Structure formats: structure tokens, C-alpha cells
N, CA, C and O atoms as a GROMACS GRO file, in nm:
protein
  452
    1UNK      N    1  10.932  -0.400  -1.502
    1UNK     CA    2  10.902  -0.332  -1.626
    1UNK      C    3  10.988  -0.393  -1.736
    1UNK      O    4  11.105  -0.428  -1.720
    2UNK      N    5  10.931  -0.400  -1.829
    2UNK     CA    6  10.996  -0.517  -1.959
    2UNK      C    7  11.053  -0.371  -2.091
    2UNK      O    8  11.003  -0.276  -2.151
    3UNK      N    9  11.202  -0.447  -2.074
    3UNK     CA   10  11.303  -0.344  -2.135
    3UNK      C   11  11.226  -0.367  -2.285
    3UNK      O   12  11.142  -0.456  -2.292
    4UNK      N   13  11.254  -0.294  -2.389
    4UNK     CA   14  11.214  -0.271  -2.522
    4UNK      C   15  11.346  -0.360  -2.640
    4UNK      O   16  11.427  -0.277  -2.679
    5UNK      N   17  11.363  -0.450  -2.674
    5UNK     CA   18  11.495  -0.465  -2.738
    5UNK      C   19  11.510  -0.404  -2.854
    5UNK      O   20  11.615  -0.398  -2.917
    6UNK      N   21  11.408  -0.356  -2.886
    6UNK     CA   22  11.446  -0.257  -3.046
    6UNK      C   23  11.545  -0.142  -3.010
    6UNK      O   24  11.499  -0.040  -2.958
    7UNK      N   25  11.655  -0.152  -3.030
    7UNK     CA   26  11.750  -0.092  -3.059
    7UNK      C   27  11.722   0.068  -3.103
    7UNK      O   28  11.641   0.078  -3.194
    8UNK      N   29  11.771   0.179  -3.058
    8UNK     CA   30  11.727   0.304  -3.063
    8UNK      C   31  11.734   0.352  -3.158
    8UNK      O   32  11.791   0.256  -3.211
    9UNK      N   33  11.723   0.457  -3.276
    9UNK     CA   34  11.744   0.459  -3.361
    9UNK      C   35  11.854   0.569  -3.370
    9UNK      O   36  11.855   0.672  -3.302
   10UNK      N   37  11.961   0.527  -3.482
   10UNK     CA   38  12.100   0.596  -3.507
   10UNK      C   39  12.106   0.698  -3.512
   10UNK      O   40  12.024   0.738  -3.595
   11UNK      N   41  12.181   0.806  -3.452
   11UNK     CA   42  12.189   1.000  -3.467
   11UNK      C   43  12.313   0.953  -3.554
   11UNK      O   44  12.398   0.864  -3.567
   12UNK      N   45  12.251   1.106  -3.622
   12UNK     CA   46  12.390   1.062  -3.742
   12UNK      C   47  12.526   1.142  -3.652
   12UNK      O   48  12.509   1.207  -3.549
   13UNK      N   49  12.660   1.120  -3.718
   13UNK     CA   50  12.781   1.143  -3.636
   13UNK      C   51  12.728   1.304  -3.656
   13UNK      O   52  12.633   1.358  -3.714
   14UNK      N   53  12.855   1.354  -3.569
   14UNK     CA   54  12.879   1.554  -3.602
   14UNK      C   55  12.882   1.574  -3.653
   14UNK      O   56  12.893   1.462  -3.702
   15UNK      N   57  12.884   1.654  -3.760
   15UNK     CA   58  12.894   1.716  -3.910
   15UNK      C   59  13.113   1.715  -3.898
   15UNK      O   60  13.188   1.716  -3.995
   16UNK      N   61  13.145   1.713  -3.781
   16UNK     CA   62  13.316   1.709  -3.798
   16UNK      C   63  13.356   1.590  -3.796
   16UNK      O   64  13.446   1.562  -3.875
   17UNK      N   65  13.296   1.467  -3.692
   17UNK     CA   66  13.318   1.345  -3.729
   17UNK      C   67  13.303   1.272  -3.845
   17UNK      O   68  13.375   1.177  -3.875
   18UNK      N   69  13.196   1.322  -3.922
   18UNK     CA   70  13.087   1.237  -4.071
   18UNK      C   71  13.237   1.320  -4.156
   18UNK      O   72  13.284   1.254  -4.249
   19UNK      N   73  13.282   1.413  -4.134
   19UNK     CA   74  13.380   1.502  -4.237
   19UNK      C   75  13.532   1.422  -4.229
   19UNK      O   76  13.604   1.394  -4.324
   20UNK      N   77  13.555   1.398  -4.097
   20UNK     CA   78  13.654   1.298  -4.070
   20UNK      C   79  13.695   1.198  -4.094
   20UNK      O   80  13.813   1.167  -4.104
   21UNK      N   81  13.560   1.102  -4.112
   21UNK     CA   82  13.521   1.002  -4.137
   21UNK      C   83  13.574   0.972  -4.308
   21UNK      O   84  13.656   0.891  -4.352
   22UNK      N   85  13.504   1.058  -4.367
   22UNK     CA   86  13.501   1.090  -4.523
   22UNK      C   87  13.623   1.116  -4.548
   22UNK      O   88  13.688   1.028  -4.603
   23UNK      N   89  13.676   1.219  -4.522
   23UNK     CA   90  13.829   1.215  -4.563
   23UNK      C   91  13.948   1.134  -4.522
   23UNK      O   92  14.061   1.147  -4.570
   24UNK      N   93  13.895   1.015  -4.388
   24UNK     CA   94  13.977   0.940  -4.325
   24UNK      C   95  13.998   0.813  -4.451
   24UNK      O   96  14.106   0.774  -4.496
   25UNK      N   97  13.901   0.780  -4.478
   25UNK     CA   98  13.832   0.683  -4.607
   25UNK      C   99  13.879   0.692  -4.741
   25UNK      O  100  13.921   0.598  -4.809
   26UNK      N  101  13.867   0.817  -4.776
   26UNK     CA  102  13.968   0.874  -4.908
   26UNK      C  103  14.111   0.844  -4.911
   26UNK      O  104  14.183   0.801  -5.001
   27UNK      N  105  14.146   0.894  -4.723
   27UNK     CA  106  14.314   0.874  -4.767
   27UNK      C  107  14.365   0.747  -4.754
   27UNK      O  108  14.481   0.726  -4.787
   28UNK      N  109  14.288   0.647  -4.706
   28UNK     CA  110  14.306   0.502  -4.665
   28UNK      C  111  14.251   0.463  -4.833
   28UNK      O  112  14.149   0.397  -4.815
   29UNK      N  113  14.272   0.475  -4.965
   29UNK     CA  114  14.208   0.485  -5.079
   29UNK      C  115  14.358   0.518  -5.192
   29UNK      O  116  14.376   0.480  -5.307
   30UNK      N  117  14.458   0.612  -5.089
   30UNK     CA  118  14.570   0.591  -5.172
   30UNK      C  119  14.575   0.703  -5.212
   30UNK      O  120  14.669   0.730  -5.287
   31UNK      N  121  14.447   0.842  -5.167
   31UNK     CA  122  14.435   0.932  -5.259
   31UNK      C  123  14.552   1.005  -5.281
   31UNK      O  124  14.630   1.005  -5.186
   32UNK      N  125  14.594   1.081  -5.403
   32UNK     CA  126  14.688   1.207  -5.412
   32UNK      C  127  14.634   1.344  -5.333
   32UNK      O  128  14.514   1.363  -5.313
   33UNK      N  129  14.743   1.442  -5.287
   33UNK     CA  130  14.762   1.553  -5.217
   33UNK      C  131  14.609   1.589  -5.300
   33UNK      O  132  14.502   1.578  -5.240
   34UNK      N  133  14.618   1.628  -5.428
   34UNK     CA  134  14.539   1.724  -5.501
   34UNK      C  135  14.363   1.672  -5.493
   34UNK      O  136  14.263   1.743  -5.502
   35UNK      N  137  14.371   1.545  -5.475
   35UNK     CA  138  14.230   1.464  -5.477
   35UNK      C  139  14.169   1.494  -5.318
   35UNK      O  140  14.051   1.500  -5.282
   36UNK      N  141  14.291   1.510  -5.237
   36UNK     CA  142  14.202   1.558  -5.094
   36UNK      C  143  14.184   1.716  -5.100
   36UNK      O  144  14.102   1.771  -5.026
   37UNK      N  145  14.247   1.775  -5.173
   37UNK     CA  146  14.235   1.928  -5.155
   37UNK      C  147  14.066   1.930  -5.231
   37UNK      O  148  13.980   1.986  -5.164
   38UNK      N  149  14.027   1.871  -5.362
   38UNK     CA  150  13.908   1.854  -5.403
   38UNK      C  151  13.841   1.817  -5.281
   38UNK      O  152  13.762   1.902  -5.239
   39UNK      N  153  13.858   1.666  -5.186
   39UNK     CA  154  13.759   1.592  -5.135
   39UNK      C  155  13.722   1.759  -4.976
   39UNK      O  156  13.616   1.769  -4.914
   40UNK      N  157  13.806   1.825  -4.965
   40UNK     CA  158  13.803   1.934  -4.885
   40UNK      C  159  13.710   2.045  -4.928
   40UNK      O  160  13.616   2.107  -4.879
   41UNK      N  161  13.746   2.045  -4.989
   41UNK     CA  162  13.599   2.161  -5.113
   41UNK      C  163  13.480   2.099  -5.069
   41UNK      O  164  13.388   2.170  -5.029
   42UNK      N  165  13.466   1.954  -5.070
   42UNK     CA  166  13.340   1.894  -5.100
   42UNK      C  167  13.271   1.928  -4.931
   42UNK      O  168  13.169   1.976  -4.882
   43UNK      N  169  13.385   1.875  -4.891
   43UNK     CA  170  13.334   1.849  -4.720
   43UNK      C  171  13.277   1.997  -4.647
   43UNK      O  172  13.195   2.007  -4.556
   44UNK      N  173  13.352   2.114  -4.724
   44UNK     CA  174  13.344   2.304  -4.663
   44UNK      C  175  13.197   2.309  -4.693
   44UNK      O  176  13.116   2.343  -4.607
   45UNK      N  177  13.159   2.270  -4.831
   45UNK     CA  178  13.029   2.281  -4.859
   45UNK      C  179  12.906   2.205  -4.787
   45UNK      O  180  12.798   2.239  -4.738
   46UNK      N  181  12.956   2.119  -4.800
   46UNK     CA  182  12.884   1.995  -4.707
   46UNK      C  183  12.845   2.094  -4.514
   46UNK      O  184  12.737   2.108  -4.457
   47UNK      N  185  12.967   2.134  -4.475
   47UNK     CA  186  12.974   2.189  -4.348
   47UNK      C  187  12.874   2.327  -4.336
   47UNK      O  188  12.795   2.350  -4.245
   48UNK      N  189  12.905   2.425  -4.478
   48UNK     CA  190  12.846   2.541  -4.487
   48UNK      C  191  12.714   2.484  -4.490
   48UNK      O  192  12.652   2.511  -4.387
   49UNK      N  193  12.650   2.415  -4.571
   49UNK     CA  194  12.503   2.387  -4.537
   49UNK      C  195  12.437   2.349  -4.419
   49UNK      O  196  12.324   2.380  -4.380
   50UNK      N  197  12.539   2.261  -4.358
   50UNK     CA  198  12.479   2.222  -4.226
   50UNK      C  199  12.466   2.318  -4.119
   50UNK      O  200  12.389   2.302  -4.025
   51UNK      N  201  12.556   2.439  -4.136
   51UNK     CA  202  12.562   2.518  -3.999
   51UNK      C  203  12.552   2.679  -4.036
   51UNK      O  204  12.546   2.729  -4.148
   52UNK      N  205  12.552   2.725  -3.943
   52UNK     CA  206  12.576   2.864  -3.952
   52UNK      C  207  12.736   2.955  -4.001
   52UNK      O  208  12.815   2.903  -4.080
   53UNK      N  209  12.753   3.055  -3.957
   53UNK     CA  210  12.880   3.090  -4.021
   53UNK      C  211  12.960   3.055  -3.857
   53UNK      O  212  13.052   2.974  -3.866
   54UNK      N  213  12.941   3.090  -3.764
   54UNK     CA  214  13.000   3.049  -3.605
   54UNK      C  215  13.040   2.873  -3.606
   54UNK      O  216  13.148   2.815  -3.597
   55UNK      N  217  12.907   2.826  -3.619
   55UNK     CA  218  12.942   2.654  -3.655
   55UNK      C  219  13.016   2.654  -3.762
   55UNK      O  220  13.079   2.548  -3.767
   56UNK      N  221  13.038   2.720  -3.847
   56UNK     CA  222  13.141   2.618  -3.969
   56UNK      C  223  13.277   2.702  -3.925
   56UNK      O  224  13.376   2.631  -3.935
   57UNK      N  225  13.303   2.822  -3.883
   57UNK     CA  226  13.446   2.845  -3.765
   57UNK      C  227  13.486   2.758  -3.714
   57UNK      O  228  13.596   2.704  -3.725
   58UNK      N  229  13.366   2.724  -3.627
   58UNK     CA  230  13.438   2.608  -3.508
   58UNK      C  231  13.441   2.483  -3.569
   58UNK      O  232  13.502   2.408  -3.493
   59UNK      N  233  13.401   2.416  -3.681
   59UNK     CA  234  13.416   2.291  -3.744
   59UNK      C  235  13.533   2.300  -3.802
   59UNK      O  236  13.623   2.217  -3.789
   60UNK      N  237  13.539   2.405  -3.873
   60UNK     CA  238  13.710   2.391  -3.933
   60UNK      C  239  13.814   2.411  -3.863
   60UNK      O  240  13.918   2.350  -3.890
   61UNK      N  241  13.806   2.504  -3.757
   61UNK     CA  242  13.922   2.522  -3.675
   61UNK      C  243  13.953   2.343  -3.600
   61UNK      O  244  14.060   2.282  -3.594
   62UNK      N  245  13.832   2.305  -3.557
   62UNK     CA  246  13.883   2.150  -3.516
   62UNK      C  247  13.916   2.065  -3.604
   62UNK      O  248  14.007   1.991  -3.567
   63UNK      N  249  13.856   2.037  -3.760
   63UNK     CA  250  13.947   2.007  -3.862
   63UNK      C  251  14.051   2.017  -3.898
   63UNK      O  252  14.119   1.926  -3.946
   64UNK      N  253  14.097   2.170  -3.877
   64UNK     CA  254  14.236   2.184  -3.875
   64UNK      C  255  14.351   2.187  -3.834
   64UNK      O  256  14.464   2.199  -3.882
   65UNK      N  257  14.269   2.161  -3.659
   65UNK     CA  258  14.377   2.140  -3.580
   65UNK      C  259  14.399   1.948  -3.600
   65UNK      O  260  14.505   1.890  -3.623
   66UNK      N  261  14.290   1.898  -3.586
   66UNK     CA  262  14.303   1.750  -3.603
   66UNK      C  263  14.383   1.670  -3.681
   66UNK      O  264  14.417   1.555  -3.656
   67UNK      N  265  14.425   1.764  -3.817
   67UNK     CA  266  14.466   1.734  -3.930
   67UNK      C  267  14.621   1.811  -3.897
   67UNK      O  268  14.709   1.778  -3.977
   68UNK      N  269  14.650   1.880  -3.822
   68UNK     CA  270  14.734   1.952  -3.785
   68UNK      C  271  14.859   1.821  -3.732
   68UNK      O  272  14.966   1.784  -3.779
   69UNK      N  273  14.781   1.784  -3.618
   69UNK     CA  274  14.811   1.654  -3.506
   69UNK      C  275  14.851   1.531  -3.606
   69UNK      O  276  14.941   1.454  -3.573
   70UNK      N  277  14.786   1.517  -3.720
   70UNK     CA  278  14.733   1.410  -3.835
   70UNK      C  279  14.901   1.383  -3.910
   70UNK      O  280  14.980   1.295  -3.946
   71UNK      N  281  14.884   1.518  -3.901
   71UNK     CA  282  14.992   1.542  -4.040
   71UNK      C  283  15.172   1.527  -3.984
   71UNK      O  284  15.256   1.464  -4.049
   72UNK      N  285  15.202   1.596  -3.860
   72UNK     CA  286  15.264   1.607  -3.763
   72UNK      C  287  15.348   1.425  -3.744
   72UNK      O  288  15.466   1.390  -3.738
   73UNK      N  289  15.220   1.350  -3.739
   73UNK     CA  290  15.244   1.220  -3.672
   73UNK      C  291  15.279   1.170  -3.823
   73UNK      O  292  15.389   1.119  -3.846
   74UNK      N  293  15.197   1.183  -3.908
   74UNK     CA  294  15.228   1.105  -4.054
   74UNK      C  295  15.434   1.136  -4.089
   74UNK      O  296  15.515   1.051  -4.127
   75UNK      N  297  15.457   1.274  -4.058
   75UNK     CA  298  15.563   1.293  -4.101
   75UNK      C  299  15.675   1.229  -4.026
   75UNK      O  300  15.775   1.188  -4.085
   76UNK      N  301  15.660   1.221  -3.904
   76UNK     CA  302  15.728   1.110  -3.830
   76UNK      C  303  15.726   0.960  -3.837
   76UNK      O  304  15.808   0.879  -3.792
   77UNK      N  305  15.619   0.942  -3.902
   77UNK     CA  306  15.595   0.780  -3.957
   77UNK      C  307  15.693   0.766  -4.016
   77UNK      O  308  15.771   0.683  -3.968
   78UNK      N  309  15.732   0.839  -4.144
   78UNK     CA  310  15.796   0.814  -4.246
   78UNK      C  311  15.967   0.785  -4.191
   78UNK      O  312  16.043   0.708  -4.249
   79UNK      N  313  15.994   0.844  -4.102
   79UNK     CA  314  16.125   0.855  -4.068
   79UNK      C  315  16.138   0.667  -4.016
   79UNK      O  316  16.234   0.602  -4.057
   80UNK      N  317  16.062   0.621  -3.953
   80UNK     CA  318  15.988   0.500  -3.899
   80UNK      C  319  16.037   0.365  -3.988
   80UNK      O  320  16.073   0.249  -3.965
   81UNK      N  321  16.015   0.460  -4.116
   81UNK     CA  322  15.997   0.333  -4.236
   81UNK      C  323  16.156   0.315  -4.332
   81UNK      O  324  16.209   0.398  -4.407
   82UNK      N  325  16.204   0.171  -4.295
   82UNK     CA  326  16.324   0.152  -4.362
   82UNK      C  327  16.369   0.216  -4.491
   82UNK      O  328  16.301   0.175  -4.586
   83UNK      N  329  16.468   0.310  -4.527
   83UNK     CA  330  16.505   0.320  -4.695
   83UNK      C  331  16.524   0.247  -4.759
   83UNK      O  332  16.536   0.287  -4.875
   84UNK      N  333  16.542   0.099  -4.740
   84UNK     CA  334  16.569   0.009  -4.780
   84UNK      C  335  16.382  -0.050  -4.818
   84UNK      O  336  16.356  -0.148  -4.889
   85UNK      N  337  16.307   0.014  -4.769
   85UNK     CA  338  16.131  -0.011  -4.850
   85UNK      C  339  16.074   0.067  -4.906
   85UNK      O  340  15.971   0.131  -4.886
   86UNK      N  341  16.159   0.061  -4.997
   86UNK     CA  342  16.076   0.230  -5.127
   86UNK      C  343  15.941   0.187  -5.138
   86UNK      O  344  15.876   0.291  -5.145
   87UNK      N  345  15.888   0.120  -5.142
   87UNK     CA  346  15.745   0.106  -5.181
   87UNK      C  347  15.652   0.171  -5.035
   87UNK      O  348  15.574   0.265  -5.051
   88UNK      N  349  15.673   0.110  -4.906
   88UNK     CA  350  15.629   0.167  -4.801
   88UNK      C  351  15.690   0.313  -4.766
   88UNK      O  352  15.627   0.375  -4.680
   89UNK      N  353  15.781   0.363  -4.810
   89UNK     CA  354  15.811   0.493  -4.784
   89UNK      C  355  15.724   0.577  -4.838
   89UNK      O  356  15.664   0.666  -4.779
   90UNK      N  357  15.716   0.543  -4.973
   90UNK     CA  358  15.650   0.614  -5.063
   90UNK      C  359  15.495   0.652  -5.021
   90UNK      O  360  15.451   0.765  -5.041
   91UNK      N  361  15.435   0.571  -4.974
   91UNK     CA  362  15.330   0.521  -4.914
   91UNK      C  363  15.310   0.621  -4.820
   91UNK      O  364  15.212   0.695  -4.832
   92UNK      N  365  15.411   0.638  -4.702
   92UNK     CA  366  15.400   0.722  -4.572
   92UNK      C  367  15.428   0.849  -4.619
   92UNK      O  368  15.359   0.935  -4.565
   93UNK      N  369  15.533   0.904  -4.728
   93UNK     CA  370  15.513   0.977  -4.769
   93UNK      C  371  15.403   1.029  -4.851
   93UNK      O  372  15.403   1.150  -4.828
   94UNK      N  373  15.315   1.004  -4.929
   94UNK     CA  374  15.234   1.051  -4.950
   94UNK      C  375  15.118   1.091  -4.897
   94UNK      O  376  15.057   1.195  -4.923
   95UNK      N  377  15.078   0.969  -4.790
   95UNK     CA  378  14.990   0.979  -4.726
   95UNK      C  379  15.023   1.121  -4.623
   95UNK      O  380  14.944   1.215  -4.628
   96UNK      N  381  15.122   1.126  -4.550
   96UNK     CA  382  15.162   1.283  -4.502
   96UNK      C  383  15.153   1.415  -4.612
   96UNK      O  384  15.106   1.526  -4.588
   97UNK      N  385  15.205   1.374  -4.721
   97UNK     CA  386  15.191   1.511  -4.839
   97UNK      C  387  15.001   1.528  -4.808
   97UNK      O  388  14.934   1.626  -4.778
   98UNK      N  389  14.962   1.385  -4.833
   98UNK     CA  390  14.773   1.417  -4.834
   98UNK      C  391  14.726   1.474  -4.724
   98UNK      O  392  14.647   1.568  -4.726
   99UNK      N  393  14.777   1.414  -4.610
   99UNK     CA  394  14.719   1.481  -4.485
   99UNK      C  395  14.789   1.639  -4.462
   99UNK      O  396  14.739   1.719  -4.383
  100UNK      N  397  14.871   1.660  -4.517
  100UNK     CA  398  14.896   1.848  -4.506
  100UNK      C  399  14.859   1.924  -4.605
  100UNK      O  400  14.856   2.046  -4.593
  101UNK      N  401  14.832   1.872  -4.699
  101UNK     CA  402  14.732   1.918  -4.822
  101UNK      C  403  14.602   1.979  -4.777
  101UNK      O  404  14.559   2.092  -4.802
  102UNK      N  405  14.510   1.819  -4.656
  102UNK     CA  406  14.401   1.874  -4.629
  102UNK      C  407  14.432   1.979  -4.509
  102UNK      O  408  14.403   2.095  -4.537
  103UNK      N  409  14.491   1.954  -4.370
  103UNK     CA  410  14.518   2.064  -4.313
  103UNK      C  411  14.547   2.210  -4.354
  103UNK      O  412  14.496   2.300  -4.288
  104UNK      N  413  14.635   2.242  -4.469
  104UNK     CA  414  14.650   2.358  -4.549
  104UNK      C  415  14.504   2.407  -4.634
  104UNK      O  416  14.460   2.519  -4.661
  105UNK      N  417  14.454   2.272  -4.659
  105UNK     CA  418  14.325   2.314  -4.759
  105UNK      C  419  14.206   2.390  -4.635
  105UNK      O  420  14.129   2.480  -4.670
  106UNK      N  421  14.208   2.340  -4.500
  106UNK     CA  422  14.110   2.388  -4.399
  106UNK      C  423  14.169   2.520  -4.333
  106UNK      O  424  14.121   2.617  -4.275
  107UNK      N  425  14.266   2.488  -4.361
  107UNK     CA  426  14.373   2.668  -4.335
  107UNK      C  427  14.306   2.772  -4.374
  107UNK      O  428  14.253   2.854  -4.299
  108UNK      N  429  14.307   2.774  -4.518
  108UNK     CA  430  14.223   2.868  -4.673
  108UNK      C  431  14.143   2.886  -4.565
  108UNK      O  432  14.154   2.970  -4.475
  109UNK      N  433  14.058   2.797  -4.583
  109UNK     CA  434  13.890   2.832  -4.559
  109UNK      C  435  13.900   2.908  -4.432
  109UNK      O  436  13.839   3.015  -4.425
  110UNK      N  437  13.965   2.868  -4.339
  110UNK     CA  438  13.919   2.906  -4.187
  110UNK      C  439  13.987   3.105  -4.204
  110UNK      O  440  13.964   3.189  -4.117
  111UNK      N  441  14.072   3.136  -4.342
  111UNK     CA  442  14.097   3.265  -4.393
  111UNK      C  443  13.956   3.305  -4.421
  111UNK      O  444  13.909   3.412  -4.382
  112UNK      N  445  13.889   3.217  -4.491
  112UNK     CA  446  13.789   3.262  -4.565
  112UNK      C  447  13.620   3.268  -4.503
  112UNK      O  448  13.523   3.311  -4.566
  113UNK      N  449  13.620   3.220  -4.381
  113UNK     CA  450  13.547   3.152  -4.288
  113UNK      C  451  13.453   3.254  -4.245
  113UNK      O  452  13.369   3.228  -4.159
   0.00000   0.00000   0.00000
């Protein structure tokens, strides 16, 4: 029997991966704390449409734990990075301020959930 080579066609990611994805992209972008707390707004809405009120619980609670883990590791980066490289400190530091920004920002919601 003769296999098909057309390639299957793409499922889009989870609605938590595609959210992951998106805010992984932003912070690799340089964003500030306050620009992911916005890009978090965008993504709740994005989530609330896709699911029910049970699905967008369980999407944020794994958002928030992910970002939990995220943020955790970022802050230990920084310790990582010579004082003697203000420019890369600065860097790891912020990028940790961004990643507990969004974890705190999925906090709210999962209050509000």
C-alpha cells in the first residue's frame, strides 16, 4: 500500500502553549514588566474566548505555575551573571522583573477566574 507524502495538516498548539509561545516571544523582545502585564490581558482574553470558565481555570493555573518555575529560575540566573557586566545583569534582571510581572499578572486572574 503506497504511503501518501502530503504531509498532514497542522493542529494548531493548546490555547496554553500558543499563550506561552506569545509571551515567550515578547520577553525574548526585551519587553518591560508593564508591557507583559498588558501582553497578559491580551492572552486572558484570547483564553476566555477559547474555553469555558473550567478551561480558562485550568489554563491559568498552568500558566501560572509555569511562570512560577519561569520566574524562580530567572532570579537565580541573575546571581549567575558577573557584577562586573552591568549590561547583562541588567538584562537578567529584567527579564525576571518580566517573568514575575506575568506570573503575578495570571495570579489576578486565576482571583478573578
Amino acid at each position: 500500500m503506497a504511503r501518501s507524502t502530503a504531509a498532514a495538516p497542522k493542529r494548531a498548539p493548546a490555547p496554553t502553549r500558543a499563550a506561552f509561545n506569545r509571551l515567550s516571544a515578547t520577553l525574548q523582545r526585551g519587553a518591560s514588566p508593564e508591557r507583559m502585564v498588558r501582553e497578559v490581558e491580551s492572552v486572558v482574553d484570547d483564553l476566555r474566548a477559547a474555553g469555558d470558565e473550567e478551561e480558562l481555570r485550568a489554563w491559568l493555573e498552568e500558566l501560572h505555575e509555569g511562570f512560577q518555575e519561569s520566574t524562580e529560575a530567572a532570579i537565580e540566573a541573575i546571581d549567575e551573571v558577573e557584577p562586573t557586566e552591568k549590561a547583562a545583569r541588567r538584562h537578567a534582571e529584567n527579564a525576571a522583573n518580566a517573568m514575575a510581572a506575568i506570573r503575578d499578572a495570571f495570579g489576578r486572574h486565576l482571583g478573578r477566574a
